[in-house]
Coordinates of C-alpha atoms in Angstrom, one line a residue:
X1 CA 166.9 -20.3 68.1
X2 CA 163.9 -22.1 69.5
X3 CA 164.1 -22.2 73.3
X4 CA 161.9 -24.1 75.7
X5 CA 161.8 -23.1 79.4
X6 CA 161.9 -26.4 81.2
X7 CA 162.6 -25.0 84.7
X8 CA 159.7 -23.7 86.8
X9 CA 160.6 -21.0 89.3
X10 CA 157.2 -20.4 90.7
X11 CA 157.8 -22.4 93.8
X12 CA 161.0 -20.5 94.8
X13 CA 160.8 -18.4 98.0
X14 CA 161.7 -14.8 97.5
X15 CA 162.0 -11.8 99.8
X16 CA 160.0 -9.0 98.2
X17 CA 157.5 -6.4 99.3
X18 CA 154.1 -5.5 97.8
X19 CA 155.5 -2.0 97.2
X20 CA 158.2 -3.4 94.8
X21 CA 155.7 -5.4 92.8
X22 CA 153.4 -2.5 91.8
X23 CA 154.6 -0.8 88.5
X24 CA 155.8 2.7 89.0
X25 CA 153.5 4.2 86.4
X26 CA 150.4 2.4 87.6
X27 CA 147.3 4.7 87.8
X28 CA 146.6 3.6 91.4
X29 CA 149.9 5.0 92.4
X30 CA 149.0 8.4 91.0
X31 CA 145.5 8.3 92.5
X32 CA 146.9 7.3 95.9
X33 CA 149.5 10.1 95.9
X34 CA 147.5 13.0 94.6
X35 CA 143.9 12.3 95.8
X36 CA 143.1 13.0 99.4
X37 CA 140.6 10.5 100.8
X38 CA 140.7 11.7 104.4
X39 CA 137.4 13.6 103.9
X40 CA 135.6 10.2 103.9
X41 CA 136.2 9.9 107.7
X42 CA 134.3 13.2 108.3
X43 CA 131.4 12.1 106.1
X44 CA 130.9 8.8 107.9
X45 CA 131.8 9.8 111.5
X46 CA 128.2 10.0 112.7
X47 CA 127.4 6.6 111.0
X48 CA 129.6 4.6 113.3
X49 CA 129.6 3.9 117.1
X50 CA 132.7 5.1 118.8
X51 CA 132.2 3.4 122.2
X52 CA 131.0 -0.1 121.6
X53 CA 130.7 -2.9 119.0
X54 CA 133.2 -4.8 117.0
X55 CA 136.0 -2.9 115.1
X56 CA 134.7 -2.1 111.6
X57 CA 136.5 -2.1 108.3
X58 CA 138.3 1.2 107.6
X59 CA 135.7 3.4 105.8
X60 CA 138.4 4.6 103.3
X61 CA 139.3 1.0 102.5
X62 CA 135.6 0.2 102.0
X63 CA 135.2 3.1 99.6
X64 CA 138.4 2.3 97.8
X65 CA 137.1 -1.2 97.1
X66 CA 134.2 0.4 95.3
X67 CA 136.5 2.8 93.5
X68 CA 138.4 -0.2 92.2
X69 CA 135.2 -1.7 90.8
X70 CA 134.2 1.5 88.9
X71 CA 137.8 2.4 87.8
X72 CA 138.5 -0.9 86.2
X73 CA 135.1 -1.8 84.8
X74 CA 134.5 -4.8 87.0
X75 CA 130.9 -5.9 86.7
X76 CA 130.0 -6.6 90.4
X77 CA 131.4 -6.2 93.9
X78 CA 131.7 -10.0 94.2
X79 CA 134.0 -10.1 91.2
X80 CA 135.9 -7.1 92.6
X81 CA 136.8 -9.0 95.7
X82 CA 138.0 -11.9 93.6
X83 CA 140.2 -9.5 91.6
X84 CA 141.6 -7.9 94.7
X85 CA 142.6 -11.3 96.1
X86 CA 145.0 -11.9 93.2
X87 CA 145.9 -8.4 92.0
X88 CA 148.9 -7.0 93.9
X89 CA 148.3 -3.4 92.8
X90 CA 144.7 -3.6 94.2
X91 CA 146.1 -4.9 97.5
X92 CA 148.7 -2.1 97.6
X93 CA 146.0 0.5 97.0
X94 CA 144.0 -0.8 99.9
X95 CA 147.0 -1.0 102.2
X96 CA 146.9 -4.8 102.4
X97 CA 149.9 -7.2 102.3
X98 CA 150.2 -10.7 101.0
X99 CA 148.5 -12.4 103.9
X100 CA 145.8 -9.9 104.9
X101 CA 142.3 -11.3 104.5
X102 CA 140.1 -9.4 102.0
X103 CA 136.7 -8.4 103.3
X104 CA 133.7 -10.5 102.2
X105 CA 131.8 -9.2 99.1
X106 CA 128.7 -8.6 101.2
X107 CA 130.5 -6.1 103.4
X108 CA 129.7 -3.1 101.2
X109 CA 126.0 -4.1 100.7
X110 CA 125.6 -4.5 104.5
X111 CA 127.2 -1.1 105.2
X112 CA 125.0 0.5 102.5
X113 CA 121.8 -1.0 104.1
X114 CA 122.7 -0.1 107.6
X115 CA 124.6 3.2 107.3
X116 CA 124.6 4.8 103.8
X117 CA 121.0 4.2 102.6
X118 CA 118.9 7.3 102.2
X119 CA 122.0 9.5 102.9
X120 CA 123.9 11.9 100.6
X121 CA 127.3 10.4 101.3
X122 CA 128.0 9.4 97.7
X123 CA 127.0 12.8 96.4
X124 CA 129.4 14.3 99.0
X125 CA 132.2 12.0 97.8
X126 CA 131.6 13.1 94.2
X127 CA 131.6 16.8 95.3
X128 CA 134.8 16.5 97.4
X129 CA 136.7 15.0 94.5
X130 CA 135.4 17.8 92.3
X131 CA 136.4 20.4 95.0
X132 CA 140.0 19.1 94.9
X133 CA 140.1 19.8 91.2
X134 CA 138.5 23.2 91.8
X135 CA 141.2 24.1 94.3
X136 CA 143.9 23.3 91.7
X137 CA 142.2 25.7 89.2
X138 CA 141.5 23.0 86.6
X139 CA 137.7 23.5 86.5
X140 CA 135.9 26.3 84.7
X141 CA 132.2 26.6 85.5
X142 CA 131.5 29.7 83.3
X143 CA 130.3 27.6 80.3
X144 CA 128.7 24.2 80.9
X145 CA 127.7 21.5 78.5
X146 CA 124.5 19.6 79.5
X147 CA 123.1 16.4 78.1
X148 CA 121.5 13.2 79.3
X149 CA 122.4 9.5 78.8
X150 CA 120.3 6.4 79.3
X151 CA 121.5 3.6 81.5
X152 CA 119.7 0.3 81.1
X153 CA 117.9 -0.8 84.2
X154 CA 118.2 -4.2 85.9
X155 CA 114.7 -5.1 84.7
X156 CA 113.1 -7.7 82.4
X157 CA 111.3 -6.0 79.5
X158 CA 108.6 -8.6 79.5
X159 CA 107.8 -8.3 83.2
X160 CA 105.6 -5.3 83.2
X161 CA 102.1 -4.0 83.8
X162 CA 100.0 -1.0 82.6
X163 CA 99.4 1.6 85.2
X164 CA 97.2 4.7 85.0
X165 CA 98.7 7.7 86.8
X166 CA 98.0 11.4 87.2
X167 CA 99.9 13.5 84.7
X168 CA 102.4 15.7 86.6
X169 CA 102.1 19.4 86.1
X170 CA 105.1 21.1 84.4
X171 CA 107.2 23.1 86.7
X172 CA 106.5 26.3 84.8
X173 CA 102.8 25.7 84.3
X174 CA 101.6 28.1 87.0
X175 CA 103.6 31.0 85.5
X176 CA 102.5 30.1 82.0
X177 CA 98.8 30.0 83.1
X178 CA 99.2 33.4 84.7
X179 CA 100.7 35.0 81.6
X180 CA 98.1 33.3 79.3
X181 CA 95.2 34.7 81.4
X182 CA 96.8 38.2 81.4
X183 CA 97.3 38.2 77.6
X184 CA 93.7 37.0 76.9
X185 CA 92.4 39.7 79.2
X186 CA 94.4 42.4 77.4
X187 CA 93.0 41.2 74.0
X188 CA 89.5 41.1 75.2
X189 CA 89.2 37.3 75.3
X190 CA 87.3 35.3 78.0
X191 CA 89.5 33.5 80.5
X192 CA 90.0 29.8 79.9
X193 CA 87.9 27.4 82.0
X194 CA 89.7 25.5 84.6
X195 CA 89.9 21.7 84.1
X196 CA 87.7 19.9 86.5
X197 CA 89.6 16.6 86.4
X198 CA 93.3 16.2 86.4
X199 CA 94.8 14.7 83.3
X200 CA 95.7 11.0 83.6
X201 CA 98.0 8.9 81.4
X202 CA 98.7 5.2 81.1
X203 CA 102.3 4.0 81.2
X204 CA 104.1 0.7 81.1
X205 CA 105.7 0.0 84.4
X206 CA 108.2 -2.6 85.3
X207 CA 107.3 -5.1 88.0
X208 CA 111.0 -5.7 88.7
X209 CA 112.1 -2.1 89.0
X210 CA 109.1 0.2 89.2
X211 CA 111.2 3.4 89.5
X212 CA 112.7 2.9 86.0
X213 CA 110.9 4.0 82.8
X214 CA 110.4 2.4 79.4
X215 CA 112.8 4.0 77.0
X216 CA 112.2 3.8 73.2
X217 CA 114.1 5.9 70.7
X218 CA 114.3 5.4 66.9
X219 CA 115.0 1.8 65.9
X220 CA 116.4 0.9 69.3
X221 CA 114.9 -1.9 71.2
X222 CA 112.5 -0.9 74.0
X223 CA 114.1 -1.3 77.4
X224 CA 113.5 -0.1 80.9
X225 CA 116.2 2.4 81.7
X226 CA 117.2 5.5 83.8
X227 CA 118.0 8.9 82.3
X228 CA 121.0 10.7 83.9
X229 CA 121.1 14.4 83.3
X230 CA 124.8 15.5 83.4
X231 CA 126.8 18.7 83.2
X232 CA 130.5 19.2 82.5
X233 CA 132.8 22.1 81.7
X234 CA 134.9 22.8 78.6
X235 CA 137.7 20.6 79.9
X236 CA 135.6 17.6 80.5
X237 CA 135.2 17.8 84.3
X238 CA 131.8 16.4 85.4
X239 CA 130.1 19.1 87.5
X240 CA 126.7 17.7 88.4
X241 CA 124.3 14.8 87.7
X242 CA 120.8 13.7 88.5
X243 CA 118.9 10.6 87.6
X244 CA 115.3 10.3 86.3
X245 CA 113.1 7.5 84.9
X246 CA 114.0 6.7 81.4
X247 CA 110.6 7.5 79.9
X248 CA 110.9 11.2 80.6
X249 CA 112.0 13.7 77.8
X250 CA 115.1 15.9 78.2
X251 CA 113.0 19.0 78.2
X252 CA 111.1 17.6 81.2
X253 CA 114.1 16.6 83.3
X254 CA 116.2 19.7 82.7
X255 CA 114.4 22.2 84.8
X256 CA 114.5 20.2 88.0
X257 CA 118.1 19.4 87.3
X258 CA 118.8 23.0 86.7
X259 CA 117.0 24.3 89.8
X260 CA 118.7 21.7 92.1
X261 CA 122.2 21.6 90.7
X262 CA 123.2 24.1 88.1
X263 CA 121.6 27.3 89.3
X264 CA 123.8 27.6 92.4
X265 CA 126.9 27.4 90.2
X266 CA 125.8 30.6 88.3
X267 CA 127.2 29.7 84.8
X268 CA 127.3 32.3 82.1
X269 CA 126.3 29.9 79.3
X270 CA 124.8 26.4 79.0
X271 CA 125.2 24.5 75.8
X272 CA 122.5 21.9 75.0
X273 CA 121.2 19.9 72.1
X274 CA 117.9 20.2 70.3
X275 CA 116.0 18.2 72.8
X276 CA 116.2 21.1 75.3
X277 CA 115.1 23.8 72.8
X278 CA 111.8 24.8 74.2
X279 CA 110.5 28.3 75.1
X280 CA 110.3 27.5 78.9
X281 CA 113.9 26.5 79.2
X282 CA 115.1 29.6 77.2
X283 CA 113.0 31.9 79.3
X284 CA 114.2 30.3 82.6
X285 CA 117.8 30.7 81.7
X286 CA 117.7 34.1 80.2
X287 CA 115.7 35.5 83.2
X288 CA 118.6 34.1 85.4
X289 CA 121.1 35.9 83.1
X290 CA 122.4 32.7 81.6
X291 CA 122.6 32.4 77.8
X292 CA 121.4 29.1 76.4
X293 CA 123.3 27.8 73.3
X294 CA 121.0 25.7 71.1
X295 CA 121.6 24.1 67.6
X296 CA 119.7 24.6 64.4
X297 CA 116.5 22.7 64.3
X298 CA 115.0 21.7 60.9
X299 CA 111.4 23.0 60.5
X300 CA 108.7 20.4 60.1
X301 CA 107.0 20.2 56.8
X302 CA 103.7 18.8 55.6
X303 CA 104.5 15.7 53.6
X304 CA 101.1 16.0 51.8
X305 CA 102.1 19.3 50.3
X306 CA 104.6 19.4 47.4
X307 CA 107.1 22.3 47.7
X308 CA 105.4 23.8 50.7
X309 CA 105.9 27.1 52.4
X310 CA 107.8 26.9 55.7
X311 CA 107.1 28.9 58.8
X312 CA 110.2 31.0 58.1
X313 CA 108.6 32.1 54.8
X314 CA 106.0 34.1 56.9
X315 CA 107.4 37.3 58.3
X316 CA 106.4 38.3 61.8
X317 CA 105.6 42.0 62.4
X318 CA 106.3 42.6 66.1
X319 CA 104.9 46.2 66.1
X320 CA 101.5 45.2 64.7
X321 CA 101.6 41.6 66.1
X322 CA 100.8 39.8 62.9
X323 CA 102.3 37.6 60.2
X324 CA 102.7 38.5 56.5
X325 CA 102.4 35.6 54.1
X326 CA 104.6 35.3 50.9
X327 CA 101.8 36.9 48.9
X328 CA 101.7 40.0 51.1
X329 CA 98.5 39.1 53.0
X330 CA 98.0 39.5 56.7
X331 CA 97.5 36.7 59.3
X332 CA 96.0 38.5 62.3
X333 CA 96.0 37.4 66.0
X334 CA 92.9 35.5 67.0
X335 CA 93.4 33.8 70.4
X336 CA 95.8 32.1 72.8
X337 CA 95.4 28.5 73.7
X338 CA 96.1 26.6 76.9
X339 CA 99.6 25.7 75.8
X340 CA 100.6 29.3 75.5
X341 CA 100.5 29.5 71.7
X342 CA 99.0 32.6 70.0
X343 CA 97.0 31.7 66.9
X344 CA 97.3 33.9 63.8
X345 CA 94.7 33.2 61.0
X346 CA 94.5 34.4 57.5
X347 CA 91.4 35.9 55.8
X348 CA 89.4 33.1 54.1
X349 CA 88.5 35.4 51.1
X350 CA 92.2 36.2 50.5
X351 CA 93.2 32.5 50.5
X352 CA 90.4 31.3 48.2
X353 CA 91.8 33.4 45.3
X354 CA 95.5 32.8 46.1
X355 CA 97.4 31.0 43.3
X356 CA 99.7 29.4 45.8
X357 CA 97.0 28.0 48.2
X358 CA 98.2 24.5 47.5
X359 CA 101.7 25.3 48.8
X360 CA 100.3 27.0 51.9
X361 CA 97.5 24.8 53.3
X362 CA 95.2 21.9 52.5
X363 CA 92.6 22.8 55.2
X364 CA 88.9 22.4 54.3
X365 CA 88.1 26.0 55.0
X366 CA 91.1 27.3 53.0
X367 CA 92.5 29.2 56.0
X368 CA 96.1 29.3 57.1
X369 CA 96.9 29.1 60.8
X370 CA 100.3 30.0 62.3
X371 CA 101.1 29.6 66.0
X372 CA 103.7 31.6 68.0
X373 CA 104.5 30.9 71.7
X374 CA 104.2 33.8 74.1
X375 CA 107.8 33.1 75.2
X376 CA 109.1 32.9 71.6
X377 CA 111.1 36.1 72.0
X378 CA 113.5 34.2 74.3
X379 CA 114.1 31.6 71.7
X380 CA 114.7 34.4 69.1
X381 CA 117.5 35.6 71.4
X382 CA 119.2 32.2 71.3
X383 CA 118.7 32.0 67.5
X384 CA 120.6 35.3 67.1
X385 CA 123.5 34.0 69.1
X386 CA 123.5 30.7 67.2
X387 CA 124.4 32.5 64.0
X388 CA 127.6 34.0 65.6
X389 CA 131.0 32.4 65.1
X390 CA 131.4 32.1 68.9
X391 CA 128.0 30.3 69.2
X392 CA 128.9 27.8 66.5
X393 CA 132.3 27.1 68.1
X394 CA 130.8 26.5 71.6
X395 CA 128.1 24.2 70.3
X396 CA 130.7 22.2 68.3
X397 CA 132.6 21.4 71.5
X398 CA 129.7 19.3 72.8
X399 CA 131.1 16.2 71.1
X400 CA 134.5 16.9 72.7
X401 CA 133.2 17.4 76.2
X402 CA 129.9 15.8 77.4
X403 CA 129.5 13.3 74.7
X404 CA 133.1 12.1 75.1
X405 CA 132.6 11.7 78.9
X406 CA 129.5 9.6 78.3
X407 CA 131.5 7.4 75.8
X408 CA 134.3 6.9 78.3
X409 CA 131.9 6.1 81.2
X410 CA 130.1 3.5 79.1
X411 CA 133.1 1.9 77.5
X412 CA 135.5 1.9 80.4
X413 CA 133.4 2.3 83.6
X414 CA 130.4 0.0 83.3
X415 CA 127.8 2.8 82.7
X416 CA 125.9 1.1 80.0
X417 CA 123.7 -0.7 82.4
X418 CA 123.1 -1.1 86.2
X419 CA 122.8 -4.4 88.1
X420 CA 121.1 -2.6 91.0
X421 CA 117.4 -1.7 91.4
X422 CA 115.9 1.6 92.4
X423 CA 116.6 5.3 91.7
X424 CA 118.6 5.7 94.9
X425 CA 121.1 3.1 93.8
X426 CA 121.2 4.6 90.3
X427 CA 122.2 7.9 91.9
X428 CA 124.9 6.1 93.8
X429 CA 126.2 4.5 90.6
X430 CA 126.3 7.8 88.8
X431 CA 128.0 9.5 91.7
X432 CA 130.8 6.9 92.0
X433 CA 131.2 6.6 88.2
X434 CA 131.6 10.3 87.7
X435 CA 133.8 10.6 90.8
X436 CA 136.1 8.0 89.3
X437 CA 136.2 9.9 86.0
X438 CA 137.2 13.1 87.8
X439 CA 139.6 11.3 90.1
X440 CA 141.5 9.7 87.3
X441 CA 141.7 13.0 85.4
X442 CA 142.9 14.9 88.5
X443 CA 145.6 12.3 89.3
X444 CA 147.0 12.3 85.8
X445 CA 147.0 16.1 85.6
X446 CA 148.7 16.4 89.0
X447 CA 151.3 13.9 88.0
X448 CA 152.1 15.8 84.8
X449 CA 152.5 19.0 86.9
X450 CA 154.8 17.3 89.5
X451 CA 158.3 18.8 89.2
X452 CA 159.9 15.5 90.2
X453 CA 157.8 13.3 88.0
X454 CA 156.3 15.7 85.5
X455 CA 156.6 16.4 81.8
X456 CA 160.4 16.4 81.5
X457 CA 161.1 13.3 83.6
X458 CA 158.4 11.4 81.7
X459 CA 159.8 12.5 78.4
X460 CA 163.4 11.6 79.1
X461 CA 162.5 8.2 80.6
X462 CA 160.3 7.4 77.6
X463 CA 162.2 8.6 74.6
X464 CA 165.8 9.2 75.6
X465 CA 167.0 6.4 73.2
X466 CA 165.5 8.3 70.3
X467 CA 167.7 11.3 71.1
X468 CA 171.0 9.5 71.3
X469 CA 171.9 10.8 67.8
X470 CA 171.0 14.3 69.1
X471 CA 173.4 14.1 72.0
X472 CA 176.1 12.8 69.7
X473 CA 175.7 15.9 67.5
X474 CA 176.1 18.0 70.6
X475 CA 179.3 16.3 71.5
X476 CA 180.6 16.6 67.9
X477 CA 179.8 20.4 67.9
X478 CA 181.6 20.9 71.3
X479 CA 185.2 21.2 69.9
X480 CA 184.0 23.7 67.3
X481 CA 182.2 25.8 70.0
X482 CA 179.0 25.5 68.1
X483 CA 175.5 24.2 69.1
X484 CA 172.3 23.4 67.4
X485 CA 169.7 26.1 67.1
X486 CA 166.3 26.1 68.8
X487 CA 164.4 25.6 65.5
X488 CA 166.4 22.5 64.7
X489 CA 166.0 21.0 68.1
X490 CA 162.2 21.7 68.1
X491 CA 161.9 20.1 64.6
X492 CA 163.7 17.0 65.8
X493 CA 161.5 16.8 68.9
X494 CA 158.3 17.1 66.8
X495 CA 159.5 14.5 64.4
X496 CA 160.3 11.9 67.0
X497 CA 157.7 12.6 69.7
X498 CA 155.3 9.8 70.7
X499 CA 151.6 10.3 70.1
X500 CA 150.9 11.1 73.8
X501 CA 153.3 14.1 73.8
X502 CA 151.8 17.4 72.7
X503 CA 153.7 19.8 70.4
X504 CA 154.0 22.3 73.2
X505 CA 155.7 19.7 75.4
X506 CA 158.1 18.9 72.6
X507 CA 158.9 22.6 72.4
X508 CA 159.7 22.7 76.1
X509 CA 161.9 19.7 75.6
X510 CA 163.7 21.5 72.8
X511 CA 164.3 24.4 75.1
X512 CA 165.8 22.1 77.7
X513 CA 168.0 20.4 75.2
X514 CA 169.1 23.8 74.0
X515 CA 170.3 24.6 77.5
X516 CA 172.2 21.3 77.6
X517 CA 173.8 22.0 74.2
X518 CA 174.9 25.5 75.4
X519 CA 176.4 24.1 78.5
X520 CA 178.4 21.4 76.7
X521 CA 179.7 23.9 74.2
X522 CA 180.9 26.2 76.9

């Protein structure tokens, strides 16, 4: 029957508290109960005056306002304040009642400018949330998954200028130069001449946000962006992060990220994609007794040659330090260049009479040249592990760990772009975003482990109606002193379980129902 509600009840006065209006299963209830925010007072204690001045807003409330913004994908702090004004759950989380005045949207920006700028407070907030998960035993730092994601900067692509800057030396360049000089001396080669002028390069720099970098990949549109190096464990807990300009390659940003963040954690393995597969990274990790796990990388081919020989077709003889071509001829060591690559060259006379010269090289002098990095042995170690079943399984988990966290951060926590300028604020955004990811994960796991509101309570409150028939069967079996077996109960639980209930939880429920059945039959 069609019914029209002609009576409006919105103007009726009712006696009710904020507590009663917040749903019992709301995520903010779980966060408020299981996450300890008192550490914030210790972090900001030296940032406030204790003797004079006007009373300030509670630092925990101030940070909770920002947590609301990042937890619920609100685009700005101004919009967050508007949402708090009308959302009862947000007011409850902050400890406000119906009539408390919400702070002005500039409150956080003024506190950032006066108190938090150029400090590590946001990094400490992220670390404290992670420590709470560590204390519960949820985090495993032995194997880590590392990758980077690009966050679009708050900068107009068309407002830029070309700038010539000095090319920064690679972190491992000094060690590489030392080993190159040593190897050339052992082989009777003259030392390389030092470069008189430092290398310079021209880059496109944003006039809006000069600290960002121009990012271009594949068919994507060129944008100014930041690159955020991130590490997580096998369970998806974010362990560390560090932001860089978006025009830097992963192989360039990894080593500073590793030295500053990951090295102190002492992981056993680090899983990375092909962008990190360079000899310098392999050597650094293996020297520190960490095994890098890399994927297979397809070898490059010369498109001008039909059915060419690949580098893998040439066998390296470690004892004699030479390569053997598919025709059985030798490519002997000649020199080592500035980049650390040994050059192995064939005999021109052998190549001139070779029937497969067209598959080997199209050089004018009919000479084949193969290069091998002086740290290639470290990459060979990783290649051996890549072929193992364990190595294949560990690399396959990248899409379930670090890539999934990036997807969640961008889809649900406003991590696709930043509306703030500067690397410091990008670091702040990364810290708060990843802190919220860990915070939500920790609260949900603690809730599931709570004996009062854990798995069994959740199951019975959600699906008790679906088991009415099961209880009736138990009652029917009572006069006959019989009860259903465990396998039958487990089958029924699996058949009727909702998607969010795992098979193991259904088995636990079956055990509990079995106890009930036994009790009723006795």
